[in-house]
Tab-separated table of C-alpha atoms and ligand atoms in Angstrom:
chain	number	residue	atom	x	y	z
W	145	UNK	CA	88.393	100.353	97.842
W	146	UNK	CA	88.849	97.118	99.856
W	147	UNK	CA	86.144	94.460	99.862
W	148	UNK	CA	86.685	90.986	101.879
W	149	UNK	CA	84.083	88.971	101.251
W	150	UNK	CA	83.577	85.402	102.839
W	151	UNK	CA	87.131	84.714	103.572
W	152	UNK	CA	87.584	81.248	104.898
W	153	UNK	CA	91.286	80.960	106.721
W	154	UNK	CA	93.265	77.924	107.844
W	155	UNK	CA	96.382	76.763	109.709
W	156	UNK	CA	96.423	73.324	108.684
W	157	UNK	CA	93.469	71.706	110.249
W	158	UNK	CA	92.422	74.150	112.039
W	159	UNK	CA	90.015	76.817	111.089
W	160	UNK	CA	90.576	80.852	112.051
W	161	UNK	CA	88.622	82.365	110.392
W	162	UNK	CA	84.998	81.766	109.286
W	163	UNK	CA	82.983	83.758	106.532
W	164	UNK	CA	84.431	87.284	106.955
W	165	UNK	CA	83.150	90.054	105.129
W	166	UNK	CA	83.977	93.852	105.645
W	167	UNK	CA	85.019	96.982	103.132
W	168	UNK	CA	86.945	100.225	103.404
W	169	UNK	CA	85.972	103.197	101.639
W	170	UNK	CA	88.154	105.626	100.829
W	171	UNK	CA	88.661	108.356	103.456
W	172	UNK	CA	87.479	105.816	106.072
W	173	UNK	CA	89.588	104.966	109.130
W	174	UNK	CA	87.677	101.547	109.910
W	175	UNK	CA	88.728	99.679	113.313
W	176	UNK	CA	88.523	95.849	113.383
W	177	UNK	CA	88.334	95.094	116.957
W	178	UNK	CA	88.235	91.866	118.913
W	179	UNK	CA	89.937	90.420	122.217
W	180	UNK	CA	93.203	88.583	121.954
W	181	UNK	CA	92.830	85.566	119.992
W	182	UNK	CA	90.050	86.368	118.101
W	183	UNK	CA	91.706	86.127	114.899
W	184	UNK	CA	92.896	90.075	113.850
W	185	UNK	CA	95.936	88.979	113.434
W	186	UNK	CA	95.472	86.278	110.653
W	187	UNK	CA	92.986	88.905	108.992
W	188	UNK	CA	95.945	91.427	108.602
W	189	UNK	CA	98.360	88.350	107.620
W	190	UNK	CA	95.847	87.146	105.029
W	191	UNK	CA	94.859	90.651	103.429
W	192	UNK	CA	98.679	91.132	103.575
W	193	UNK	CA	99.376	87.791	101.371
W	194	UNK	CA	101.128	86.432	103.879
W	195	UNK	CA	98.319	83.570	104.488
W	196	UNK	CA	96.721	82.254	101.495
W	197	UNK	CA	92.664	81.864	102.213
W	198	UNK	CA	91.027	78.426	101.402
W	199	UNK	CA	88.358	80.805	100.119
W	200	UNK	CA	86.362	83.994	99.859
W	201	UNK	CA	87.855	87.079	97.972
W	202	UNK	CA	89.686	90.066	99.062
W	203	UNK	CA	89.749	92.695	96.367
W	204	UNK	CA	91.486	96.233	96.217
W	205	UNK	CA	90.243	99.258	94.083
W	206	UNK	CA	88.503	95.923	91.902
W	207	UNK	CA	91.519	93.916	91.531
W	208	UNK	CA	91.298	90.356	93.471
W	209	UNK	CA	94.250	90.609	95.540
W	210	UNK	CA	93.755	86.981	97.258
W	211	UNK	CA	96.324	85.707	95.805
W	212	UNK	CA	98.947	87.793	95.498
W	213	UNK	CA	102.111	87.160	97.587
W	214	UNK	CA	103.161	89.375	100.716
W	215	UNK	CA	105.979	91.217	98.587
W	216	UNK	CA	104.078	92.562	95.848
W	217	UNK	CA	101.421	93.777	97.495
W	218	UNK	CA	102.191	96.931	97.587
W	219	UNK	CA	102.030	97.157	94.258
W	220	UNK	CA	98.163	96.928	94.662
W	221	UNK	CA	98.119	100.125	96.912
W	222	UNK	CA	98.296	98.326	100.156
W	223	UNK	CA	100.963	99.108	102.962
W	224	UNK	CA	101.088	97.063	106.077
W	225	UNK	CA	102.425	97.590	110.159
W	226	UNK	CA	102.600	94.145	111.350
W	227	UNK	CA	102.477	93.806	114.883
W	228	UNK	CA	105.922	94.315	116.325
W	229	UNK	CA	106.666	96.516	113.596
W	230	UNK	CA	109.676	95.067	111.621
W	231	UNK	CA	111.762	97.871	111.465
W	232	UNK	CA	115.451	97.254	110.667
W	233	UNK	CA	117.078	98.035	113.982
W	234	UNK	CA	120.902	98.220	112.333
W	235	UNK	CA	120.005	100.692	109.876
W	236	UNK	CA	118.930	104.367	109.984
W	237	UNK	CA	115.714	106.062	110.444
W	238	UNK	CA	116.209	107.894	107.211
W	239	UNK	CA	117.299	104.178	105.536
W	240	UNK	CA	114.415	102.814	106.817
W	241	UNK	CA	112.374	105.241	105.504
W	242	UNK	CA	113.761	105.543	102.118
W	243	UNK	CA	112.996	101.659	101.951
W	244	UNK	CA	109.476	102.250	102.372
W	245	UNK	CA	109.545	104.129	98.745
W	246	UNK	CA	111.556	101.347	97.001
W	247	UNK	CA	108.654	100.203	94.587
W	248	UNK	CA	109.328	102.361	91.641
W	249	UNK	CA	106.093	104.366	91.257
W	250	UNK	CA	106.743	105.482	94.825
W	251	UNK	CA	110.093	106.381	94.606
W	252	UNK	CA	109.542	109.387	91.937
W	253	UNK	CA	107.807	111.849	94.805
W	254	UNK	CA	109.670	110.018	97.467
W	255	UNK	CA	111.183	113.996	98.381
W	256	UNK	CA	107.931	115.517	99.055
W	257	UNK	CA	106.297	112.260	100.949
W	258	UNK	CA	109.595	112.138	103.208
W	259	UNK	CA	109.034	115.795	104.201
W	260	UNK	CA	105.009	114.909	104.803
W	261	UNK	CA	106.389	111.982	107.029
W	262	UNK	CA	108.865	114.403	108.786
W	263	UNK	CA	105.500	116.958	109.246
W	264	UNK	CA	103.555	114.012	110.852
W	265	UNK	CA	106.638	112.496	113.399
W	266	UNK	CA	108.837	115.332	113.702
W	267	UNK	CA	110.885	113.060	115.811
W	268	UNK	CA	111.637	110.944	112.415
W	269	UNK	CA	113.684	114.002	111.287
W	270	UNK	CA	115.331	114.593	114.579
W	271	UNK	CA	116.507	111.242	114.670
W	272	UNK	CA	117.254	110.518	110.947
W	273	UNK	CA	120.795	109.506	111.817
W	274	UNK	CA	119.792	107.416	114.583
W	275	UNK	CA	120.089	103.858	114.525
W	276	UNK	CA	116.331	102.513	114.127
W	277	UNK	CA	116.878	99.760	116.730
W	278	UNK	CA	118.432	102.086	119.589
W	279	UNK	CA	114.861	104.027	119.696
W	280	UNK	CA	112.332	103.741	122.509
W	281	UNK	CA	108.922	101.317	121.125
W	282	UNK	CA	106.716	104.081	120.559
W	283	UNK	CA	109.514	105.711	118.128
W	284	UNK	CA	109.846	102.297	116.008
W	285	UNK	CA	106.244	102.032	116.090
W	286	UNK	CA	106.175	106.156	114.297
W	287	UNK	CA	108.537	104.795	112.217
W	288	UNK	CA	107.236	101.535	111.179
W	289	UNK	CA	104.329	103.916	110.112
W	290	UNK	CA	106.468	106.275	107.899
W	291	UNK	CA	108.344	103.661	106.492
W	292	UNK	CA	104.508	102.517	105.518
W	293	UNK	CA	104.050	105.498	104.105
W	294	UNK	CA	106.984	106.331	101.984
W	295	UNK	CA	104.999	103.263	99.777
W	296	UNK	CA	102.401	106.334	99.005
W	297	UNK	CA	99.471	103.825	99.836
W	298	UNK	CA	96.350	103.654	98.888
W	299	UNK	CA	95.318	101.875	102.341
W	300	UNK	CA	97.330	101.776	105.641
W	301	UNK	CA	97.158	98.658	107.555
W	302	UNK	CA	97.576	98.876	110.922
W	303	UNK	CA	97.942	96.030	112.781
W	304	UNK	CA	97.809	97.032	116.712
W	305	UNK	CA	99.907	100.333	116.485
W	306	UNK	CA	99.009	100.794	120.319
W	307	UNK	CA	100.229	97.463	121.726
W	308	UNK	CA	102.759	97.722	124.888
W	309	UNK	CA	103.118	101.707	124.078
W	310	UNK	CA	102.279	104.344	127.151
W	311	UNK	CA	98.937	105.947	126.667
W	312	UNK	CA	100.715	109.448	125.247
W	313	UNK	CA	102.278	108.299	122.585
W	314	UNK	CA	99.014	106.589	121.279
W	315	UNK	CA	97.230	110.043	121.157
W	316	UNK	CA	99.877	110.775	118.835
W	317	UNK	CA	99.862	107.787	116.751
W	318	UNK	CA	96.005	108.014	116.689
W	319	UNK	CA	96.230	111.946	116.172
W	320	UNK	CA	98.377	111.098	112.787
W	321	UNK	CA	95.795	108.379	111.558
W	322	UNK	CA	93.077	110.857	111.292
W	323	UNK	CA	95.344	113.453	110.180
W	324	UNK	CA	96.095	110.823	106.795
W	325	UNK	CA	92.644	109.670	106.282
W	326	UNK	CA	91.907	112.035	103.860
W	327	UNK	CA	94.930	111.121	101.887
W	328	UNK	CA	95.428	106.997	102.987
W	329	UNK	CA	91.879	105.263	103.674
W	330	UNK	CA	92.876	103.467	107.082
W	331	UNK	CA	92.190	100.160	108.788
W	332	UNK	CA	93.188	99.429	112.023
W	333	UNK	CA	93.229	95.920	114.139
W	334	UNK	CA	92.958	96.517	117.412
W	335	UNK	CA	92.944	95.403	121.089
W	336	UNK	CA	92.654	98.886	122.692
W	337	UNK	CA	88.522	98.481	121.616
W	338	UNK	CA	87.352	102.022	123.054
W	339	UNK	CA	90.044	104.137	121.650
W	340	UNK	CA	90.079	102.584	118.221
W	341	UNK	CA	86.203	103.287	117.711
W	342	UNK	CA	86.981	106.846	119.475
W	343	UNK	CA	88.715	107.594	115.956
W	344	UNK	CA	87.033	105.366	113.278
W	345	UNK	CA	83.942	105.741	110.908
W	346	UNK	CA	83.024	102.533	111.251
W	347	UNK	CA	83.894	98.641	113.022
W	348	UNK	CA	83.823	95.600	112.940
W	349	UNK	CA	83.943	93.082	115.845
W	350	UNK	CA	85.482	89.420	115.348
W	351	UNK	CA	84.989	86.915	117.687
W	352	UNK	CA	86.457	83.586	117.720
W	353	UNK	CA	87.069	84.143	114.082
W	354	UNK	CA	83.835	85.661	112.573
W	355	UNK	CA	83.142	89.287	112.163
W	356	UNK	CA	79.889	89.042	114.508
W	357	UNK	CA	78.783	92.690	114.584
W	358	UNK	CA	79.368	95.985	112.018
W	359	UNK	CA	78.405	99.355	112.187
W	360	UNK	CA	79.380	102.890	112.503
W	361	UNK	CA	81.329	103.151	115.582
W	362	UNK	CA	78.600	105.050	117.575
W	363	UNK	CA	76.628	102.291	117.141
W	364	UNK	CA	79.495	100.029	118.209
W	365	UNK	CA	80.309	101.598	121.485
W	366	UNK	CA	76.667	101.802	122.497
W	367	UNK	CA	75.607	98.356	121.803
W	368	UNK	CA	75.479	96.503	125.029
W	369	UNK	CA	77.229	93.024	124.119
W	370	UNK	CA	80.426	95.324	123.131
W	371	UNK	CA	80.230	97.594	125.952
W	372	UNK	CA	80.100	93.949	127.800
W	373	UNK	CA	82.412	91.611	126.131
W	374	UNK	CA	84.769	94.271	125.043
W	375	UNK	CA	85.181	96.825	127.351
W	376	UNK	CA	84.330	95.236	130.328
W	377	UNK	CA	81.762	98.169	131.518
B	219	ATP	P1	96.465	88.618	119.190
B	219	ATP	O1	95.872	89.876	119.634
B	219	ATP	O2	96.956	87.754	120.288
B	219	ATP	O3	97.449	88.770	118.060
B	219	ATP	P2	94.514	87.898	117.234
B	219	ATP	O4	93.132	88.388	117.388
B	219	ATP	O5	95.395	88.608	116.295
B	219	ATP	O6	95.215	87.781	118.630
B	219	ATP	P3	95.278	85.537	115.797
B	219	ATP	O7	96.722	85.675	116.162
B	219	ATP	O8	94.872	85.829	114.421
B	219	ATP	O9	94.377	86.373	116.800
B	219	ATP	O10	94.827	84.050	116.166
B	219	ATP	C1	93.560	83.515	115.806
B	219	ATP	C2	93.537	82.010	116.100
B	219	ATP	O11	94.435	81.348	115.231
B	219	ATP	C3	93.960	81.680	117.510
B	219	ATP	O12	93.169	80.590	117.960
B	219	ATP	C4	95.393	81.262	117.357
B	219	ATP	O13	95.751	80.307	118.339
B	219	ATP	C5	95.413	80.629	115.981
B	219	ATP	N1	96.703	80.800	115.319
B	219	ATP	C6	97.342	81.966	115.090
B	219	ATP	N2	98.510	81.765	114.446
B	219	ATP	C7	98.604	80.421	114.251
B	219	ATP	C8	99.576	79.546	113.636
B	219	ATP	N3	100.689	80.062	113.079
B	219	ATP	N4	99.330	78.237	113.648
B	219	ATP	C9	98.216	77.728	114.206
B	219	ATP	N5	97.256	78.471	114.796
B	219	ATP	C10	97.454	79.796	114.822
């Protein structure tokens, strides 16, 4: 489904990131893990078409998507969370939602995948007429999710769904991502190292910019260097 190969990434001068490679199947939940800094960030930015990569390729379901600007990605089957969510605080949960489905194709069976978004944040539907911004940061981060969703993606993009939210309402955003994977292949950038393996297939590990170790995530969280560097056992 997705294949990065040898990105090279830029901010002017300035190198970020260095020969990445990694793929997501479909049905996968695959983590991309790596300290603060390391360059997750500007992987989910360029995969997103928000940065443009000096080279390498990122293709989707065999389409090169490299180029393709941060609006119309979705169009390729690609839904992104960007950290700190981006909800639209003045408007509704259910408006924010319903944006979610405005690309055409999604907005045919935008009935049904509303009421699957309702089954997996029941809270959404409790607080449909709730003014996004006036709910707590674990809320906006459920409903930067569903609004995600509504897209009907092919692959969620999750850019570090657990930062600054109390442990509790990560076991439920975590408890929904391997509910979906079945349905949305996911990948997830993420600080919180040991928890995001805890519920992925497979990781990755950047450091200082380059993916430096891959594997299944049992092989992740007993390798020594990431038990080390990461998780500070
Ligand atoms: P965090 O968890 O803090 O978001 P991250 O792993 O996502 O960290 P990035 O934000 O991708 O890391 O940053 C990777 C590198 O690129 C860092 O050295 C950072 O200083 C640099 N960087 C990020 N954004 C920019 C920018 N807009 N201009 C210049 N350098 C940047």
């Amino acid at each position: 489904m997705l294949d990065v190969s040898g990105l090279n990434v830029f901010y002017g001068q300035a190198q970020a990131l260095w020969d990445v490679s990694l793929s997501v199947a479909g049905g996968e939940v695959v983590s991309i893990v790596g300290v603060n800094g390391a360059g997750k960030s500007t992987l989910v930015n360029t995969i997103a078409g928000l940065l443009r990569p000096a080279s390498g390729r990122i293709s989707m379901s065999g389409v090169d998507v490299a180029r393709v600007p941060g609006h119309r990605i979705c169009e390729h089957g690609i839904a992104v969370v960007p950290e700190g969510r981006r909800i639209l605080p003045q408007m509704t949960v259910r408006d924010n939602l319903d944006l979610g489905a405005y690309r055409p194709g999604a907005r045919r069976a935008s009935q049904q995948r509303i009421e699957w978004v309702h089954s997996l944040f029941p809270i959404l539907w409790d607080r449909r007429n709730q003014m996004a911004g006036t709910m707590s940061g674990g809320e906006q981060q459920m409903l930067a999710i569903g609004r995600a969703l509504m897209s009907d993606p092919q692959l969620l993009l999750l850019d570090e769904p657990s930062l600054g939210l109390a442990p509790v309402i990560v076991d439920t955003i975590f408890d929904v991502i391997t509910q979906i994977k079945d349905r949305v292949s996911v990948c997830l950038v993420e600080q919180n190292i040991l928890r995001a393996l805890k519920i992925s297939s497979r990781g990755y590990v950047i450091v200082e910019g380059r993916v430096v170790l891959g594997g299944t995530s049992e092989e992740l969280l007993a390798n020594e260097d990431v038990r080390r560097a990461c998780l500070g056992l």
